[in-house]
mmCIF file of C-alpha atoms in Angstrom:
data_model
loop_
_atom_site.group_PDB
_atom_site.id
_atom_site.type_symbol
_atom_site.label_atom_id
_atom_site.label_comp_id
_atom_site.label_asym_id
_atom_site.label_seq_id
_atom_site.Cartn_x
_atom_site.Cartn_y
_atom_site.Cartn_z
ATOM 1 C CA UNK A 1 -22.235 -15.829 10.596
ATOM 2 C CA UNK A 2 -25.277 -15.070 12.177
ATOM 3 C CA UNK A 3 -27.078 -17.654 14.162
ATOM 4 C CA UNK A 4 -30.176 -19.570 12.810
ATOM 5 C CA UNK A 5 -31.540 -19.901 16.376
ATOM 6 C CA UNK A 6 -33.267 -16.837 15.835
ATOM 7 C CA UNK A 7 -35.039 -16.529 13.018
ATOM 8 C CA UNK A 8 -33.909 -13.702 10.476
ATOM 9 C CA UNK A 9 -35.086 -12.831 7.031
ATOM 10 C CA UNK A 10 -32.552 -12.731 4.268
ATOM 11 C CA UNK A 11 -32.463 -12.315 0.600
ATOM 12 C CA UNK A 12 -33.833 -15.344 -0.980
ATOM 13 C CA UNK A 13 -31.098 -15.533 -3.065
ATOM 14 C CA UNK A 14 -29.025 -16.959 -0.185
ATOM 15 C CA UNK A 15 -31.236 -19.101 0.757
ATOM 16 C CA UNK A 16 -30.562 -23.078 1.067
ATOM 17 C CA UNK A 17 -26.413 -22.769 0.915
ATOM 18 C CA UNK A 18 -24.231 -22.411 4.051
ATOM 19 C CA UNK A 19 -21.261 -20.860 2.155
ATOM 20 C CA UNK A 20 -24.197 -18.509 -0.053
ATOM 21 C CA UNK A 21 -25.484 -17.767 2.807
ATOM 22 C CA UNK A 22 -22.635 -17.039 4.782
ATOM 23 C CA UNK A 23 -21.345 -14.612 2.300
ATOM 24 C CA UNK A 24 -24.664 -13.190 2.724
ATOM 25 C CA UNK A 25 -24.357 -12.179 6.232
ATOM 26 C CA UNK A 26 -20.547 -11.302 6.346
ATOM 27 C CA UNK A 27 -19.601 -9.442 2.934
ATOM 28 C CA UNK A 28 -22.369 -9.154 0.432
ATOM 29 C CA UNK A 29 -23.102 -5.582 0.585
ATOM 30 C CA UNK A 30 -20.576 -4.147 2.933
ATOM 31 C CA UNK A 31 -18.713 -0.848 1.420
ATOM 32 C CA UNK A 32 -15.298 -2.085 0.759
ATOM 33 C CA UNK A 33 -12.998 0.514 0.304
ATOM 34 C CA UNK A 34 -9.581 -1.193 0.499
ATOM 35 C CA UNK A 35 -7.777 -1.471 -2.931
ATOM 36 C CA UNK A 36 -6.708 -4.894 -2.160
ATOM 37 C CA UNK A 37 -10.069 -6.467 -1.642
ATOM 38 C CA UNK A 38 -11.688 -4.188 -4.574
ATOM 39 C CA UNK A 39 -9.366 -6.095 -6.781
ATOM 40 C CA UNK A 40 -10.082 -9.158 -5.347
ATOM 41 C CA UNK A 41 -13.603 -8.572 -6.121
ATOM 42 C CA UNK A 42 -12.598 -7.153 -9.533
ATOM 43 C CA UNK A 43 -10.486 -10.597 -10.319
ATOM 44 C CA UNK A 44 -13.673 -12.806 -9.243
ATOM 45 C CA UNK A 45 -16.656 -10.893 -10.716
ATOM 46 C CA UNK A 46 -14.261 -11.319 -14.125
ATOM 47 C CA UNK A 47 -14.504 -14.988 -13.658
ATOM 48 C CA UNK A 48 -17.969 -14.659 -12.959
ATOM 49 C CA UNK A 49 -18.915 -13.776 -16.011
ATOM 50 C CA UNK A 50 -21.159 -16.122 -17.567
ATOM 51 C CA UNK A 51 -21.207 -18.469 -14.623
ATOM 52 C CA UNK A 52 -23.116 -18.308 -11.456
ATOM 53 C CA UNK A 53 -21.462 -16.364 -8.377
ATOM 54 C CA UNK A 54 -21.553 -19.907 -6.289
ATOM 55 C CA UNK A 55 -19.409 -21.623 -8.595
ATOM 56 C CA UNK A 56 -17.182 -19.115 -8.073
ATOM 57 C CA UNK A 57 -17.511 -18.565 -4.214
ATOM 58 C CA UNK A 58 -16.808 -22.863 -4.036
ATOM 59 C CA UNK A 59 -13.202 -21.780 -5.951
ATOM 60 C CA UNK A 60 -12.568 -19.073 -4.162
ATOM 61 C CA UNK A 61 -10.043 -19.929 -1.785
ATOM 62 C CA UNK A 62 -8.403 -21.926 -4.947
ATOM 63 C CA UNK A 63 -7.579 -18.888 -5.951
ATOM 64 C CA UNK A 64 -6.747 -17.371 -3.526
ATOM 65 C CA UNK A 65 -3.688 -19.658 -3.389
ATOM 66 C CA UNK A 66 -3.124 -20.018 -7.371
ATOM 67 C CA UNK A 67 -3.457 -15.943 -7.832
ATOM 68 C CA UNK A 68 -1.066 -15.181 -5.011
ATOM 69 C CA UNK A 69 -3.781 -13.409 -2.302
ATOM 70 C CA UNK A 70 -4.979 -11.621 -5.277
ATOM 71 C CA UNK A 71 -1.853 -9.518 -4.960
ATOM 72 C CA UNK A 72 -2.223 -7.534 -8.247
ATOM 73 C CA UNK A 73 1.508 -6.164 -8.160
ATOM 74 C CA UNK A 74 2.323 -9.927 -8.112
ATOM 75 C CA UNK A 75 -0.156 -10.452 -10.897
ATOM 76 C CA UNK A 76 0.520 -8.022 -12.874
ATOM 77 C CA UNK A 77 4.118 -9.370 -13.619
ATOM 78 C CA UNK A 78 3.053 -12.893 -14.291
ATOM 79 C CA UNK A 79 5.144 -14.342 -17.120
ATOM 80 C CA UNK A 80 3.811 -17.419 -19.755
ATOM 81 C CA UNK A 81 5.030 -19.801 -17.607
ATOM 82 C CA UNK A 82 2.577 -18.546 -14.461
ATOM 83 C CA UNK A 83 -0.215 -18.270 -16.972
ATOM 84 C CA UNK A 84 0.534 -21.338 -18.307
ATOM 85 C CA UNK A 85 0.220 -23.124 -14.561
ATOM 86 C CA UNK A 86 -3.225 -21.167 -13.694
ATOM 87 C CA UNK A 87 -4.652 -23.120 -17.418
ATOM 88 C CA UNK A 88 -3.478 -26.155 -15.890
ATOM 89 C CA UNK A 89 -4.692 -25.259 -12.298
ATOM 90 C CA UNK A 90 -8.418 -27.748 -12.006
ATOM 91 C CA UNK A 91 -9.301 -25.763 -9.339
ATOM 92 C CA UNK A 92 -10.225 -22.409 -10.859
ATOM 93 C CA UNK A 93 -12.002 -21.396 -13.659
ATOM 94 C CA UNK A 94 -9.583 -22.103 -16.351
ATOM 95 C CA UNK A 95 -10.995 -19.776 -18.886
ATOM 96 C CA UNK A 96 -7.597 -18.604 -21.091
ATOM 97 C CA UNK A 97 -9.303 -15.251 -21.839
ATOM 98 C CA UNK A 98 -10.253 -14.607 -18.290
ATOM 99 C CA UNK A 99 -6.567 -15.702 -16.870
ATOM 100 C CA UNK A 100 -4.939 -13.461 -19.544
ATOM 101 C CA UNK A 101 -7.855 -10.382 -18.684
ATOM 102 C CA UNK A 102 -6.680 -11.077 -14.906
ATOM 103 C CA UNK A 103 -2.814 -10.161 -15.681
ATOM 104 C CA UNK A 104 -4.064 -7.071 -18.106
ATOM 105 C CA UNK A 105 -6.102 -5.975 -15.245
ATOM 106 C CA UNK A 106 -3.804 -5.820 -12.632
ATOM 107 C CA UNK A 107 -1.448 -3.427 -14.675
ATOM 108 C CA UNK A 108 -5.088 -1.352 -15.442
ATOM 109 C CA UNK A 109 -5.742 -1.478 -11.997
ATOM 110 C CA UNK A 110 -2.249 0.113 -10.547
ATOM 111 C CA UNK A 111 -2.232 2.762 -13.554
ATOM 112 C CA UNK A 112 -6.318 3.793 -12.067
ATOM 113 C CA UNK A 113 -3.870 3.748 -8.565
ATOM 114 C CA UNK A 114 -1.512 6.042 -9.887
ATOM 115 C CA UNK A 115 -3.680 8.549 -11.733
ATOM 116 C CA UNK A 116 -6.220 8.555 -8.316
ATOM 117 C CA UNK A 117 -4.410 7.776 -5.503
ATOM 118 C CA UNK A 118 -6.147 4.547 -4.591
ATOM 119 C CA UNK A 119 -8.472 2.463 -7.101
ATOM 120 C CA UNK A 120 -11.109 3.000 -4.073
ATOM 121 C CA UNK A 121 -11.117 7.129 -5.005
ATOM 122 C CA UNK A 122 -11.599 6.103 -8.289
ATOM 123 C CA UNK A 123 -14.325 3.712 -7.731
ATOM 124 C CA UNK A 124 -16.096 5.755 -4.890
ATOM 125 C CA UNK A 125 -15.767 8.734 -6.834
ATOM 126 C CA UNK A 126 -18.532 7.322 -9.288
ATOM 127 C CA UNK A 127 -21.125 7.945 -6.494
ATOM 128 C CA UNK A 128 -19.127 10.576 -4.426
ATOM 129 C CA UNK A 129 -18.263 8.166 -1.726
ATOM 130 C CA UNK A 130 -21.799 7.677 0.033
ATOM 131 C CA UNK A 131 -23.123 4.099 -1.158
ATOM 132 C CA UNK A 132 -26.715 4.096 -3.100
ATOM 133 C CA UNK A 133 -29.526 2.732 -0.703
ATOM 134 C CA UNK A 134 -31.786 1.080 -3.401
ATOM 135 C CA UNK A 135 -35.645 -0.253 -2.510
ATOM 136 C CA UNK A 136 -35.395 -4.034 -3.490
ATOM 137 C CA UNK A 137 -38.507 -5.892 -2.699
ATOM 138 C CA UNK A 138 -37.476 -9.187 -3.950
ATOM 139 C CA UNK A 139 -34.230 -10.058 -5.123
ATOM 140 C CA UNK A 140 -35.368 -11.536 -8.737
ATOM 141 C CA UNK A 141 -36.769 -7.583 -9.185
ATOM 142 C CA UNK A 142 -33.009 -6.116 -8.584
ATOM 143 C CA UNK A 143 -31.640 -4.621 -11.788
ATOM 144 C CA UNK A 144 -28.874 -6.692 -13.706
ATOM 145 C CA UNK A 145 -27.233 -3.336 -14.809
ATOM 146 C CA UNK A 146 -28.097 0.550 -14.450
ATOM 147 C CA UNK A 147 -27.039 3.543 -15.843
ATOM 148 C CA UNK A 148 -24.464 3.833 -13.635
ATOM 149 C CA UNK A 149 -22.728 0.446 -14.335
ATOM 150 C CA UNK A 150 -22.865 1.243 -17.699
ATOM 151 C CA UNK A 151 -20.827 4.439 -17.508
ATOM 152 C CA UNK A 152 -18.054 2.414 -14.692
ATOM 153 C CA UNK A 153 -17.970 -0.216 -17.602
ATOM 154 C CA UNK A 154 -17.465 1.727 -20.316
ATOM 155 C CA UNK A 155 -14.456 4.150 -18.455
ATOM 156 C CA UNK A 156 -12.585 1.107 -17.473
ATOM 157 C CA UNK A 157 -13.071 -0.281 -21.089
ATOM 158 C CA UNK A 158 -11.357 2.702 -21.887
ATOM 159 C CA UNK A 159 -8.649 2.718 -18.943
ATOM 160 C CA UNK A 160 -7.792 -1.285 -20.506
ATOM 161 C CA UNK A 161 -9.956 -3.462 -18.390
ATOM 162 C CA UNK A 162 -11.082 -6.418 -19.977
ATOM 163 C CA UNK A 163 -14.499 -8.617 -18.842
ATOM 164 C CA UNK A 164 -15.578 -5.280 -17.591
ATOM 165 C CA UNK A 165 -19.511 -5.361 -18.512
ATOM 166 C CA UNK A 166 -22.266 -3.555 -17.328
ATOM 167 C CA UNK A 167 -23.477 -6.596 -15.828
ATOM 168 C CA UNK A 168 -20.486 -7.365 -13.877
ATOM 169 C CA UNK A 169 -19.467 -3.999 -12.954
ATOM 170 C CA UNK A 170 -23.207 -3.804 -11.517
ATOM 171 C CA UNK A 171 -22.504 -7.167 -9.610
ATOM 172 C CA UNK A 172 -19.135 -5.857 -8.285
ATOM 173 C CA UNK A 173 -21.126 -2.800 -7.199
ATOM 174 C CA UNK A 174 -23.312 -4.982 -5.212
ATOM 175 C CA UNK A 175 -20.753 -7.039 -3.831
ATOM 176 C CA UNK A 176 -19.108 -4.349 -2.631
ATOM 177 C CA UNK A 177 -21.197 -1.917 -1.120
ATOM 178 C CA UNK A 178 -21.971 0.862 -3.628
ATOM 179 C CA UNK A 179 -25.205 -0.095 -3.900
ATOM 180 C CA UNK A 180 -26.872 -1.820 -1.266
ATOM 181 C CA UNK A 181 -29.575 -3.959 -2.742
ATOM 182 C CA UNK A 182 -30.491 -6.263 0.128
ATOM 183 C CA UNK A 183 -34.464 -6.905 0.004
ATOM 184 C CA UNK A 184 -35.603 -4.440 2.264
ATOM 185 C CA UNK A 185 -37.249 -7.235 4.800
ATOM 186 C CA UNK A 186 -33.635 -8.492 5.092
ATOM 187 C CA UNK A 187 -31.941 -8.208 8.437
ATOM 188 C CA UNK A 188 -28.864 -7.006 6.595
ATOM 189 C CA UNK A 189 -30.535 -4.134 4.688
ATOM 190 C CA UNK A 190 -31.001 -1.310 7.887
ATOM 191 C CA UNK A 191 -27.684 -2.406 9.302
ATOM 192 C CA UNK A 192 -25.711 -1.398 6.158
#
């Protein structure tokens, strides 16, 4: 993390939380283009949904350890007695649609591998591989979805993905780099 010592401007949606604010500085924003941590971010925008991205950040690391790295060939063989465990599991979101979407997604997820080579090509391909440099001003004025979200949403609707809405797929695209939409007085907006 970068030190406070110095004074730098960040989003003001970071502001006031070390973890929120960490994430900030390390990840949010930062092309990813490895399969394994797109479907980590897949796995927790899903249990996002409807909740605020700090609730889920604080669980995180739970699972981590309940979802097996986010190792979506593990995942995607998880029996009823594994799913059964993770809606027993207090420290993750223990939403039985979600867990259930998690297990349907990781078999969506390695047929999107298959058919593309990597679930990165497929993702990347949406904006031909060069990330979207938006002109946020201040945070609250970022879009919650675009045009583009809304046609990633709807293909993997139709590829089998489940908790896949506009709305997430836009905060996945955030998360990960497609679109960077740091304010532009942020410290973290030139750099990326």
């Amino acid at each position: 993390m970068y030190s406070d010592k110095k004074e730098v401007k960040r989003c003001g949606w970071c502001l006031g939380d070390a973890l929120y604010q960490a994430y900030h500085d390390m990840e949010w924003g930062v092309p990813v283009r490895d399969d394994a941590t797109l479907f980590e971010f897949l796995i927790l925008e899903t249990f996002q949904a409807g909740l605020s991205w700090i609730t889920v950040l604080r669980k995180r690391e739970n699972f981590r350890i309940a979802l097996d790295n986010f190792d979506y060939k593990k995942i995607a063989r998880y029996n009823q007695d594994k799913i059964n465990e993770l809606l027993e599991n207090q420290g993750i979101i223990r939403n039985k649609l979600k867990v259930y979407a998690t297990v349907s997604n990781a078999l969506a997820f390695m047929k999107i591998q298959a058919e593309f080579g990597s679930f990165s090509n497929y993702y990347w391909g949406f904006v031909a591989n060069k990330p979207v440099k938006n002109q946020v001003e201040n945070y609250k004025e970022a879009p919650g979805t675009t045009p583009l979200s809304d046609t990633i949403s709807k293909d993997l609707k139709k590829r089998g993905f489940k908790f896949v809405g506009s709305t997430m797929v836009y905060a996945m695209m955030q998360a990960t780099g497609m679109v960077n939409d740091h304010e532009k007085s942020c410290f973290r907006y030139e750099e990326l």
